[in-house]
Every structure is written in structure tokens, then in C-alpha cells.
PDB file of C-alpha atoms in Angstrom:
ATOM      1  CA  UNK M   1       0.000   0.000   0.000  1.00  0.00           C
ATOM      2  CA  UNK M   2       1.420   3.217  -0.887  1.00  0.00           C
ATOM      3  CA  UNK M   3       1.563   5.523   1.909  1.00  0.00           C
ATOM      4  CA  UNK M   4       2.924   8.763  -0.061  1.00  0.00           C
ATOM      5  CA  UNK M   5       0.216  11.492  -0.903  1.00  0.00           C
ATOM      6  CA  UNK M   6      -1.294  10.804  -4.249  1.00  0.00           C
ATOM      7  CA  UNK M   7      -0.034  14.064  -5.739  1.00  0.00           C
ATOM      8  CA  UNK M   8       3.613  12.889  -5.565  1.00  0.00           C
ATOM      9  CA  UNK M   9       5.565  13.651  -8.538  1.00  0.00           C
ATOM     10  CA  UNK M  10       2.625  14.735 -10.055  1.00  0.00           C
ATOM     11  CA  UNK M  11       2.160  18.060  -8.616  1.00  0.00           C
ATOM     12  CA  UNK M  12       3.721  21.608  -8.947  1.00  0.00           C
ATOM     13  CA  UNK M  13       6.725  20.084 -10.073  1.00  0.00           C
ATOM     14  CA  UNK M  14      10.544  21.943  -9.331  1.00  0.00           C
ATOM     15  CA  UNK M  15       8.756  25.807  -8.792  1.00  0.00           C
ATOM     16  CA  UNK M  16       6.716  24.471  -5.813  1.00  0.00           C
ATOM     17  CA  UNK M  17       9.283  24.610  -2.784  1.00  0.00           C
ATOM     18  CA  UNK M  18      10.906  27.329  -3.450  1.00  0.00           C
ATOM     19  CA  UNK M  19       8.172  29.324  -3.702  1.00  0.00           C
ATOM     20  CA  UNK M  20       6.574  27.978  -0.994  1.00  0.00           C
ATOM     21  CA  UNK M  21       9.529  29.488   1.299  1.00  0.00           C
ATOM     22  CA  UNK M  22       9.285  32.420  -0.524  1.00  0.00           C
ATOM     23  CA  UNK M  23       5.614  33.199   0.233  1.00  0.00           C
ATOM     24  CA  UNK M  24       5.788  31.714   3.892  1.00  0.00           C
ATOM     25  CA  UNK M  25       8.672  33.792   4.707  1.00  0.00           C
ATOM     26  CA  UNK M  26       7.010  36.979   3.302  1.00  0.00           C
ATOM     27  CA  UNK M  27       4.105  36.599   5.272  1.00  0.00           C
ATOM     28  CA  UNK M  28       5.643  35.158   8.159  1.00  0.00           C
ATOM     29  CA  UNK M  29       8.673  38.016   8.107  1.00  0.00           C
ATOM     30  CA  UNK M  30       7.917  40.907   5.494  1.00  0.00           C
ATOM     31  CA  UNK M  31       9.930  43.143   4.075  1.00  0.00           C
ATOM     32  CA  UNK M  32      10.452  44.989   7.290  1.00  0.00           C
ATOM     33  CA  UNK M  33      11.070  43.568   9.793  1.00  0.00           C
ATOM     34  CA  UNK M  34      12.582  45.209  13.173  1.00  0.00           C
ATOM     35  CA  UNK M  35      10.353  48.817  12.717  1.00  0.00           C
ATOM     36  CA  UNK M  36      11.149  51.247  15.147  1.00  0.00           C
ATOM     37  CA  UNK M  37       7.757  51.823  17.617  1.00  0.00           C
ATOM     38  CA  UNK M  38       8.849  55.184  18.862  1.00  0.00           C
ATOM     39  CA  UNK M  39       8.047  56.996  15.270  1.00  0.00           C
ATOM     40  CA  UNK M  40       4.707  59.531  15.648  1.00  0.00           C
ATOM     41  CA  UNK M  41       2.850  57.116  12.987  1.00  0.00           C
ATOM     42  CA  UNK M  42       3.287  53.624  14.566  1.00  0.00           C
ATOM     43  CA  UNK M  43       0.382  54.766  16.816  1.00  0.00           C
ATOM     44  CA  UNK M  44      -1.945  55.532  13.844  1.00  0.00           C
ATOM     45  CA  UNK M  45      -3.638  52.567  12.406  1.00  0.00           C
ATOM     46  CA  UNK M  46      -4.676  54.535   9.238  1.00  0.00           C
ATOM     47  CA  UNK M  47      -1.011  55.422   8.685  1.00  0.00           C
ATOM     48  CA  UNK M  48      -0.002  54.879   5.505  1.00  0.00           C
ATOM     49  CA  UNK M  49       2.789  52.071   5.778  1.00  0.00           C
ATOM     50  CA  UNK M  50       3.060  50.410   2.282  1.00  0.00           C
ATOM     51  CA  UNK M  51       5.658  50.862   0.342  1.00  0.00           C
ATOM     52  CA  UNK M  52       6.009  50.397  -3.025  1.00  0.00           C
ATOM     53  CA  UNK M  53       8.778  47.502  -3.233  1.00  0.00           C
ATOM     54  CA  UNK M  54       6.079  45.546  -0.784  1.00  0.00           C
ATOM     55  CA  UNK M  55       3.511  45.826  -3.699  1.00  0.00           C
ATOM     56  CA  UNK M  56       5.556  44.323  -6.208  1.00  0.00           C
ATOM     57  CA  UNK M  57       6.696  41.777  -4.424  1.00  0.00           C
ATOM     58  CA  UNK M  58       2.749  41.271  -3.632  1.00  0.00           C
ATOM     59  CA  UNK M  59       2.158  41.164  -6.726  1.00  0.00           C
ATOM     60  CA  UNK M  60       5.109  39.469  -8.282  1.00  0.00           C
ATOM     61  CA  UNK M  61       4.585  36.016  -5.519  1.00  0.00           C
ATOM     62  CA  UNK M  62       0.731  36.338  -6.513  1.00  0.00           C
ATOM     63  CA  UNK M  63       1.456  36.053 -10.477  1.00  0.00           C
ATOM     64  CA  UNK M  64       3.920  33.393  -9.666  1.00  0.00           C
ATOM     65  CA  UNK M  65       1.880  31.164  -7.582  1.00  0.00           C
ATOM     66  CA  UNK M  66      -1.269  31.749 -10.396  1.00  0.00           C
ATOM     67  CA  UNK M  67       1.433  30.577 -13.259  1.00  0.00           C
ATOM     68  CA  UNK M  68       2.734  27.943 -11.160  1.00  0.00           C
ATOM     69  CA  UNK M  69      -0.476  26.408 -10.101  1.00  0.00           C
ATOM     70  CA  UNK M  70      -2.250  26.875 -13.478  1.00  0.00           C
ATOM     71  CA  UNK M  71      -0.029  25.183 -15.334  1.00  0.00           C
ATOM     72  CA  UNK M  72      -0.406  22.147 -13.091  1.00  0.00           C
ATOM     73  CA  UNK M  73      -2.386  19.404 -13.207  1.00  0.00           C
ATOM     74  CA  UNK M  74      -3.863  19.700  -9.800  1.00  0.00           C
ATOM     75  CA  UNK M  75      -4.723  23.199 -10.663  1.00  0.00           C
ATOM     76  CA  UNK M  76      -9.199  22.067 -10.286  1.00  0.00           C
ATOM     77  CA  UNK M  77      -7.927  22.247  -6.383  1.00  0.00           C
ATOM     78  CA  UNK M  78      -6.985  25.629  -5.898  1.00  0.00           C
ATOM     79  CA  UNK M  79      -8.967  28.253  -3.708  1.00  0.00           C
ATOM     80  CA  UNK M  80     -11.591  25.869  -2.310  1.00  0.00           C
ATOM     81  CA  UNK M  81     -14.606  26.054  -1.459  1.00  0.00           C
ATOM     82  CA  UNK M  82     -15.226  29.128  -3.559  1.00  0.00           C
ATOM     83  CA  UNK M  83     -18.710  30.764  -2.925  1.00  0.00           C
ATOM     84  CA  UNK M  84     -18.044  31.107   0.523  1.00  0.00           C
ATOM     85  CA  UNK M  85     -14.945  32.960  -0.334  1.00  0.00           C
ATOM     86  CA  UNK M  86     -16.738  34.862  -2.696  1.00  0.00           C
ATOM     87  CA  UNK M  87     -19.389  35.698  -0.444  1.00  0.00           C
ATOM     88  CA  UNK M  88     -17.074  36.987   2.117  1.00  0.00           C
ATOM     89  CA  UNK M  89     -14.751  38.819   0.114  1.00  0.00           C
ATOM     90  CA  UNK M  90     -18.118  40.652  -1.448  1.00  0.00           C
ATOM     91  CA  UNK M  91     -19.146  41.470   1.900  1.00  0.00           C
ATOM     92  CA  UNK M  92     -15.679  42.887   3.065  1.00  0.00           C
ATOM     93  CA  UNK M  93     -15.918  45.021  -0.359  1.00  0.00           C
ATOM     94  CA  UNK M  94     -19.935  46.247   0.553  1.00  0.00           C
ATOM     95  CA  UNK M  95     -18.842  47.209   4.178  1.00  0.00           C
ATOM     96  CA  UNK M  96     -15.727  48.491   3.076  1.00  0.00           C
ATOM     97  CA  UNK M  97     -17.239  51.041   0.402  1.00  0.00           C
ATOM     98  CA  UNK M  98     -19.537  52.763   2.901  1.00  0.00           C
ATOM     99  CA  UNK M  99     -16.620  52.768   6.127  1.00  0.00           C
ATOM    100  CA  UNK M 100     -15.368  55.994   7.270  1.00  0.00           C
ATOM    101  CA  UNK M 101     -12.081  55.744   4.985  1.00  0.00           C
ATOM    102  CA  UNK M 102     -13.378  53.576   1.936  1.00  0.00           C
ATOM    103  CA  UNK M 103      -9.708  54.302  -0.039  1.00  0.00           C
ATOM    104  CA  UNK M 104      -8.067  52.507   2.777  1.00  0.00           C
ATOM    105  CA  UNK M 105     -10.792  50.093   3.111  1.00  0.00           C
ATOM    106  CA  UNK M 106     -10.939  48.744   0.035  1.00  0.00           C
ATOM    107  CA  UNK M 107      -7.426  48.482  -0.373  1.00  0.00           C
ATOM    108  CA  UNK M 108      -6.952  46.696   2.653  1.00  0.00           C
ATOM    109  CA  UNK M 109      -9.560  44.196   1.138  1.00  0.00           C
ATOM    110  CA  UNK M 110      -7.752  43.948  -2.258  1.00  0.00           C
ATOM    111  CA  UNK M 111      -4.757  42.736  -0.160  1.00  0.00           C
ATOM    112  CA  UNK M 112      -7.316  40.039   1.390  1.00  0.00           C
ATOM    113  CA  UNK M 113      -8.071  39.430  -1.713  1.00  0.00           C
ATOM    114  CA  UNK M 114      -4.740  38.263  -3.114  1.00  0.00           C
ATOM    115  CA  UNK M 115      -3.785  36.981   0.416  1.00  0.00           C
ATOM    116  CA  UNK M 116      -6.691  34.442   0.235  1.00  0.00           C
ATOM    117  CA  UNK M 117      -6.340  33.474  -3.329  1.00  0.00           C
ATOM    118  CA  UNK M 118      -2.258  32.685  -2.100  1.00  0.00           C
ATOM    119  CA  UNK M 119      -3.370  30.910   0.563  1.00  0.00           C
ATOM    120  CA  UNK M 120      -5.364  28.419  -1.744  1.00  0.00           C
ATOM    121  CA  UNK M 121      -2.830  28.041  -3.742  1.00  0.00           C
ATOM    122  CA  UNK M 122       0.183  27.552  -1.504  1.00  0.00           C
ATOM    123  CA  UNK M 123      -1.467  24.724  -0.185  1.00  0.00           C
ATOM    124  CA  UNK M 124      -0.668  22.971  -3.309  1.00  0.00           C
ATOM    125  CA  UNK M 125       3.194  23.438  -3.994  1.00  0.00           C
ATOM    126  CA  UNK M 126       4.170  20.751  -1.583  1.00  0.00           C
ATOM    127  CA  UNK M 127       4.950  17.875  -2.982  1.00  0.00           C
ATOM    128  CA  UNK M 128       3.928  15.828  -0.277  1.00  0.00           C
ATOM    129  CA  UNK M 129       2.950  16.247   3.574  1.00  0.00           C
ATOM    130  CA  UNK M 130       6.701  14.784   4.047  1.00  0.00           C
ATOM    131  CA  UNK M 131       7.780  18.011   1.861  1.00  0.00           C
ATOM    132  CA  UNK M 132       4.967  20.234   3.285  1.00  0.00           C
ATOM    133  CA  UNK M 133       6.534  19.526   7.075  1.00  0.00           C
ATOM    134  CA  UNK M 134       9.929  19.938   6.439  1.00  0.00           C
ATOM    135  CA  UNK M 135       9.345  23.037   4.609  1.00  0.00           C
ATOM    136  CA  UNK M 136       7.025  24.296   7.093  1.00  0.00           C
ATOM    137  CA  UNK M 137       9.410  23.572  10.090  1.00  0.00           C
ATOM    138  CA  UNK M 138      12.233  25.014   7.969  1.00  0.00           C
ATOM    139  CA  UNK M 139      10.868  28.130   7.413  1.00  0.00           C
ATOM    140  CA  UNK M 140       9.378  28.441  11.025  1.00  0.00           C
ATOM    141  CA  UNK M 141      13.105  27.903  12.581  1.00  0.00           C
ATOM    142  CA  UNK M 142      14.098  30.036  10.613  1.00  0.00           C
ATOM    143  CA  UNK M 143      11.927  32.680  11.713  1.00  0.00           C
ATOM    144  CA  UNK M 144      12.688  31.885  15.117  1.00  0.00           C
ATOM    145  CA  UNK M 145      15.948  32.325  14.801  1.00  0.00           C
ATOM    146  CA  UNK M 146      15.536  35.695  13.144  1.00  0.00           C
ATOM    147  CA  UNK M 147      13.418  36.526  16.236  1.00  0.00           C
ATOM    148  CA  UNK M 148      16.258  35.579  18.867  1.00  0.00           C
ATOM    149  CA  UNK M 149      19.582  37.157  16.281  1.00  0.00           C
ATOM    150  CA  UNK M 150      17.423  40.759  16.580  1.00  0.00           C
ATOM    151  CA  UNK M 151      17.172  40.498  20.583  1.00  0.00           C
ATOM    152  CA  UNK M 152      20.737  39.552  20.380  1.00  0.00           C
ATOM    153  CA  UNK M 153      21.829  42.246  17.283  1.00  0.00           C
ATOM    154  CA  UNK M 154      18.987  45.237  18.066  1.00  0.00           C
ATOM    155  CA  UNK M 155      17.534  44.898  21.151  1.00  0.00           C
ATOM    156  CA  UNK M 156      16.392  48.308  20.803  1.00  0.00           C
ATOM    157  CA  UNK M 157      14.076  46.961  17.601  1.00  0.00           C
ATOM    158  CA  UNK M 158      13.852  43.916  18.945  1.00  0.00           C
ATOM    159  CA  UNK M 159      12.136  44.623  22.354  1.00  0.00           C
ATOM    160  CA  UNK M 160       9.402  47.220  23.594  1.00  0.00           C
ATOM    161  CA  UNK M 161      10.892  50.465  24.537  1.00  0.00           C
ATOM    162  CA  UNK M 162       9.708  53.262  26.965  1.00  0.00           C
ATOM    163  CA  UNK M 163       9.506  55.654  24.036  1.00  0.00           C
ATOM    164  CA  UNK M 164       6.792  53.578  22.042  1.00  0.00           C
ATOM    165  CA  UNK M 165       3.756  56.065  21.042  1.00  0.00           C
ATOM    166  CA  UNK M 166       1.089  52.516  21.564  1.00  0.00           C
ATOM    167  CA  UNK M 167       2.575  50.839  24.619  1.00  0.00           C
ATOM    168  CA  UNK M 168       5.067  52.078  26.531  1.00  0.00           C
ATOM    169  CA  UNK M 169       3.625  49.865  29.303  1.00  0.00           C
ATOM    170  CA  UNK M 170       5.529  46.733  27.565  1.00  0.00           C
ATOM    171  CA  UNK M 171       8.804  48.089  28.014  1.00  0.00           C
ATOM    172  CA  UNK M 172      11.523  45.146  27.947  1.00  0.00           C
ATOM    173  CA  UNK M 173       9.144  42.464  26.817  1.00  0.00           C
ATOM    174  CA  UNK M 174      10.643  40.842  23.688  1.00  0.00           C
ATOM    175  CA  UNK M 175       8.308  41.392  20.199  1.00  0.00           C
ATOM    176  CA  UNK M 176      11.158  39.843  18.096  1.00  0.00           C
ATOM    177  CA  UNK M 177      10.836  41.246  14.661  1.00  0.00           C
ATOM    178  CA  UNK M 178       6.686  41.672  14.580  1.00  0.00           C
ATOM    179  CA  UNK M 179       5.522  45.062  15.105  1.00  0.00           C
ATOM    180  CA  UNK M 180       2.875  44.234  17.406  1.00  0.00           C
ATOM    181  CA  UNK M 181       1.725  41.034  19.687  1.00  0.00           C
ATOM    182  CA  UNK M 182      -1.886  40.952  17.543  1.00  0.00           C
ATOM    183  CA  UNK M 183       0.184  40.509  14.442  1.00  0.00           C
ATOM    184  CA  UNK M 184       1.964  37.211  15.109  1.00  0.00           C
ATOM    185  CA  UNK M 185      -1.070  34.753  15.597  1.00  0.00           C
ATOM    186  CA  UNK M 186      -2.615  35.412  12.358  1.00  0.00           C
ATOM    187  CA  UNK M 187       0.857  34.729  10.717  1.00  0.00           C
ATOM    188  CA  UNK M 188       1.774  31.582  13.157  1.00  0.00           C
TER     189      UNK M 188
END
């Protein structure tokens, strides 16, 4: 009895682990990691923060995973179930029309949008859940260890400050390289 998932060798193919890192390590670490806390705008939710070099490389993983998992065979499985999805992503664009700040709204949900489609996809670049778990626990030690070299390197990015503008309260408590405790579930 073969005890290998039934998409191995038939899946992806040789674009599906590395860009499997690639994606989990963007959304696990972005682009910038380590912000400073103290600044006048890391208090303001509706601060502006993107930057344009984020966007492409939004953009640029999202193109690659849609490529990647079109021109696979196993391409019928991505983004399931889909009306639910749909639904949901409608409703986040209805709400998100009439909210106090629709521009930031609604661009907030266009980066939902492509999030969600990734997600969907990403599921299927592993080979295997043999590939999928050493992958997974790569890229999570990996982040770890990012976490631990910026206490050790900047401890001053690293860890809360007294000078934060949004919670001075934490000062000394490590953060590692997210900007804020509510922001690491969602990526763990």
C-alpha cells in the first residue's frame, strides 16, 4: 500500500518549494522587519505604511503562484470552497465602500483578496505532507531564529521600549521582529 500522498511527482513540479519558502517567509517576516515603535505614525492605524517595493513583491509572488499552479495538473484544487470565499470577500468590499475611509478600506480588502487566493494556492506546492513539514518547520526555525539574532543584534528593535507612542507599558518584553503582539497569531 502506498503511503505517499497521491499528488507525488505529479504536482507543482521543481517551482513548488521554493516558492513555498518564498511566500511563507514573506508573510511570516515581510519586508520589514525590526520597525522602530517610537516613530509619531506607529500609533496611527490609518497610517499609511506600504511601500512600493512591498507591492511588487505582492504582486510578483501572486502572479507566480497563479502561473505555477495553473499550469499544473492539480490546478481544479486551488482556492476551495469558492462561494463562501466569494461571499465573504463581497461582503468585506460592501462594508468596506460605505466605512469611514473607503480608499483605505478597500485596499486593505484587495490585499485580502490576493492573500486568500495565495493561501489556496500555496497549499498545493508541496509535494507531499513529508515536503509540506519539512518546509514548514524550515521556514518556522528560521523565523525563530531571526526573532532571537534581533534580541541579540537590536535589542532596541527587537524589544518594547519606553519611548513607544502605543505601549510604553511593555517596556523590555521581547516582540522579536513583529511590530505588534496581535500581528503574530494570524501569521503563526
Amino acid at each position: 500500500m502506498q503511503t505517499e500522498d497521491m499528488r507525488e511527482g505529479s504536482g507543482i513540479g521543481i517551482l513548488g518549494p521554493p516558492l513555498f519558502v518564498a511566500t511563507l517567509l514573506f508573510y511570516l517576516i515581510t519586508l520589514t522587519p525590526f520597525i522602530d515603535l517610537s516613530v509619531a505614525s506607529a500609533g496611527d492605524p490609518a497610517a499609511d505604511r506600504s511601500n512600493t517595493l512591498n507591492q511588487i513583491v505582492v504582486v510578483g509572488l501572486t502572479i507566480s503562484l497563479w502561473l505555477t499552479v495553473f499550469s499544473s495538473p492539480v490546478r481544479y484544487l486551488a482556492v476551495r470552497p469558492r462561494g463562501p470565499l466569494i461571499a465573504t470577500l463581497l461582503w468585506f468590499a460592501i462594508v468596506s465602500a460605505i466605512s469611514a475611509h473607503p480608499d483605505i478600506a478597500l485596499k486593505r480588502v484587495v490585499l485580502a483578496t490576493l492573500t486568500i487566493v495565495n493561501a489556496g494556492i500555496f497549499l498545493l506546492l508541496p509535494r507531499s505532507e513529508r515536503q509540506f513539514a519539512g518546509m514548514l518547520a524550515m521556514c518556522c526555525l528560521g523565523t525563530l531564529a531571526l526573532a532571537y539574532f534581533g534580541v541579540a543584534v537590536w535589542p532596541h528593535l527587537a524589544t518594547h521600549q519606553a519611548s513607544e507612542v502605543r505601549e510604553p507599558m511593555n517596556a523590555g518584553l521581547w516582540r522579536g521582529h513583529f511590530a505588534h503582539k496581535m500581528s503574530r497569531p494570524p501569521r503563526w
